[in-house]
């Protein structure tokens, strides 16, 4: 049973470019969560999605960040016009209703 | 503001000893509690979860929950060098809704051979 799959593992973008992070949840999981983790900081909730719906985006910056989980295909976290402060590890997690979260291996975004 | 507190460590124990990791939380109504292990540069990995007061054992790991005192702990018996990692405590104040998880900053554990 494949786990949560994230790609790319590492992503380098210049300031002003777009970053697109992908996440395929575990088989049977319909709930997807995106977290950001900065060095020496804890996991910060960004957004929670179910298929075709954003349920809670209270942790996501209002500008430049967006997320989707289409009917077909992976969930996408999109960061437009990246800045150096966006450099972080971005983790996707999935679960079934009420069950513990399972995390993917993360995408390490570096903005130069 | 709801908080989860962990001693950042590092906690250093010799191989074969019991490692005891503690976590306190502020929301008395919290429903479920999780321990994750995170190796440097890797993703968090679920170790244990516990919903009811008392102890829950899984192999070398035991989670202990005391809702009256608002703390949850993780005991690792017969610690191995491979247990060296950061252990994250997460608390869910909402029984059916994982997006409310509140995370501690983690305790760094070093098991010395």
XYZ file of C-alpha atoms in Angstrom:
225
model
C 0.000 0.000 0.000
C 1.722 3.137 -1.224
C 1.963 5.923 1.296
C 1.427 9.612 0.760
C 3.399 10.615 -2.319
C 4.804 14.084 -2.718
C 6.816 15.531 -5.545
C 9.180 17.003 -6.208
C 11.339 16.211 -3.178
C 13.424 19.310 -3.745
C 12.417 22.431 -5.642
C 14.552 25.483 -6.323
C 12.899 28.638 -7.567
C 14.131 32.175 -8.144
C 12.271 35.033 -6.513
C 9.151 35.878 -8.479
C 8.697 32.426 -10.004
C 5.868 30.028 -9.265
C 6.233 26.892 -7.183
C 3.865 23.984 -7.660
C 3.873 21.168 -5.121
C 1.977 17.937 -5.665
C 0.540 15.395 -3.248
C -1.213 12.100 -3.840
C -2.901 10.809 -0.680
C -2.796 7.262 0.541
C -5.242 4.924 -1.136
C -8.621 5.216 0.509
C -7.897 8.612 2.061
C -10.101 11.499 1.019
C -8.756 14.143 3.397
C -5.616 16.086 2.525
C -3.737 18.565 4.701
C -0.814 20.802 3.864
C 1.690 21.885 6.500
C 4.755 24.105 6.424
C 7.780 23.533 8.623
C 10.588 26.021 9.072
C 13.905 25.126 10.726
C 13.590 25.216 14.522
C 9.832 25.725 14.214
C 6.902 23.426 14.523
C 4.514 22.196 11.911
C 2.125 24.933 10.844
C -1.261 23.999 9.414
C -1.989 25.643 6.089
C -5.026 24.124 4.441
C -7.391 21.157 4.618
C -9.109 19.804 1.516
C -11.418 17.077 0.452
C -12.064 16.147 -3.140
C -13.000 19.320 -5.048
C -13.495 21.290 -1.836
C -11.376 23.516 0.353
C -12.662 22.885 3.846
C -10.344 25.090 5.877
C -7.688 27.445 4.548
C -7.282 29.456 7.715
C -3.561 28.731 7.939
C -2.717 29.797 4.427
C -1.515 33.304 3.561
C -4.239 35.248 1.785
C -2.025 36.261 -1.104
C 0.107 34.190 -3.491
C -0.874 30.824 -1.974
C -3.600 28.568 -3.290
C -4.492 24.914 -3.038
C -6.726 22.501 -4.859
C -7.674 18.842 -4.737
C -9.411 18.038 -8.014
C -11.708 15.122 -8.661
C -8.939 13.422 -10.607
C -5.261 13.737 -9.828
C -3.150 14.951 -6.951
C -3.645 17.858 -4.620
C -1.649 20.913 -5.666
C -0.231 23.639 -3.465
C 0.671 26.629 -5.611
C 2.834 29.530 -4.522
C 2.972 32.439 -6.914
C 5.749 35.035 -7.040
C 7.829 33.240 -4.447
C 9.951 35.171 -1.967
C 12.889 34.016 0.133
C 10.615 33.693 3.165
C 8.714 30.929 1.391
C 11.753 28.652 1.683
C 10.655 25.783 3.919
C 9.685 22.142 3.983
C 6.110 21.615 2.858
C 4.456 18.443 4.053
C 1.273 16.898 2.839
C -0.677 14.516 5.050
C -3.742 12.442 4.390
C -6.269 10.571 6.462
C -9.654 8.975 6.401
C -12.361 10.585 8.524
C -11.179 11.057 12.095
C -8.123 8.820 11.687
C -4.507 9.840 12.383
C -2.584 11.745 9.764
C 0.006 10.063 7.579
C 2.645 12.305 6.097
C 4.427 12.326 2.796
C 8.175 12.832 2.514
C 7.771 16.536 1.934
C 8.965 19.041 -0.641
C 11.925 21.206 0.310
C 11.474 24.543 -1.394
C 14.468 26.824 -1.742
C 13.987 30.323 -3.111
C 17.148 31.942 -4.401
C -4.544 30.376 22.742
C -4.366 26.619 22.684
C -0.834 25.347 23.198
C 1.176 22.176 23.344
C 4.427 22.311 25.267
C 7.383 19.989 25.012
C 10.875 20.188 26.457
C 13.089 20.804 23.435
C 15.939 18.715 24.871
C 18.168 17.226 23.839
C 17.274 14.289 26.013
C 20.225 11.946 26.160
C 19.885 8.332 27.327
C 22.209 5.334 27.104
C 21.349 2.437 24.854
C 18.996 0.004 26.582
C 17.561 2.585 28.973
C 14.009 3.912 29.129
C 13.460 7.252 27.427
C 10.601 9.339 28.830
C 9.164 12.130 26.714
C 6.559 14.500 28.092
C 3.983 16.833 26.631
C 1.493 19.191 28.272
C -1.472 20.842 26.649
C -3.657 23.772 27.530
C -7.063 22.818 26.135
C -8.772 20.713 28.788
C -11.350 19.531 26.282
C -8.800 17.889 23.995
C -9.945 14.560 22.641
C -7.064 12.713 21.030
C -3.323 12.690 21.324
C -0.586 11.630 18.948
C 3.126 10.999 19.036
C 5.144 11.334 15.856
C 8.820 10.673 15.269
C 10.767 12.840 12.848
C 14.285 12.074 11.754
C 16.349 15.021 10.591
C 15.313 16.037 7.093
C 12.503 13.492 6.993
C 8.751 13.567 7.440
C 6.860 12.958 10.690
C 5.997 9.297 11.218
C 3.095 8.216 13.429
C 4.280 6.240 16.486
C 1.283 6.092 18.795
C -2.107 7.616 19.380
C -4.211 7.546 22.526
C -7.729 8.685 23.291
C -8.453 7.447 26.834
C -6.829 7.994 30.194
C -4.234 5.432 31.136
C -1.560 3.538 29.276
C -1.423 2.172 25.764
C 1.408 -0.152 24.801
C 2.734 -1.031 21.362
C 5.971 -2.978 21.326
C 8.693 -0.909 22.999
C 6.466 2.170 23.088
C 3.956 3.140 25.789
C 1.792 6.233 25.636
C 0.392 7.528 28.898
C -2.469 9.993 29.108
C -3.639 11.934 32.148
C -6.440 14.290 31.179
C -6.869 15.657 34.693
C -3.263 16.849 34.704
C -3.317 17.633 30.976
C -0.236 15.727 30.034
C 0.637 12.900 27.733
C 3.911 11.051 27.732
C 5.754 8.548 25.586
C 8.013 5.893 27.085
C 10.504 4.083 24.914
C 11.863 0.910 26.509
C 15.195 -0.641 25.569
C 16.170 2.526 23.675
C 18.217 1.988 20.535
C 20.478 4.417 18.670
C 17.951 4.231 15.831
C 15.413 5.863 18.155
C 17.481 9.072 18.047
C 15.115 11.596 16.470
C 12.774 14.445 17.315
C 9.488 13.369 18.858
C 6.475 15.523 18.148
C 3.390 15.640 20.317
C 0.115 16.602 18.640
C -3.183 17.233 20.382
C -6.599 17.325 18.778
C -9.255 19.313 20.604
C -11.897 18.083 18.162
C -12.630 14.373 18.084
C -13.473 14.102 14.420
C -11.521 16.888 12.859
C -7.795 16.530 12.283
C -7.299 20.021 10.941
C -7.434 21.347 14.486
C -4.325 19.423 15.514
C -2.019 21.514 17.646
C 1.640 20.577 17.445
C 4.432 20.880 19.939
C 7.872 21.898 18.756
C 9.281 18.486 19.563
C 11.814 16.911 21.915
C 15.152 15.840 20.507
C 16.207 12.388 21.759
C 19.764 11.070 21.533
C 20.386 7.417 22.386
C 24.066 6.829 23.004
C 25.620 3.428 22.155
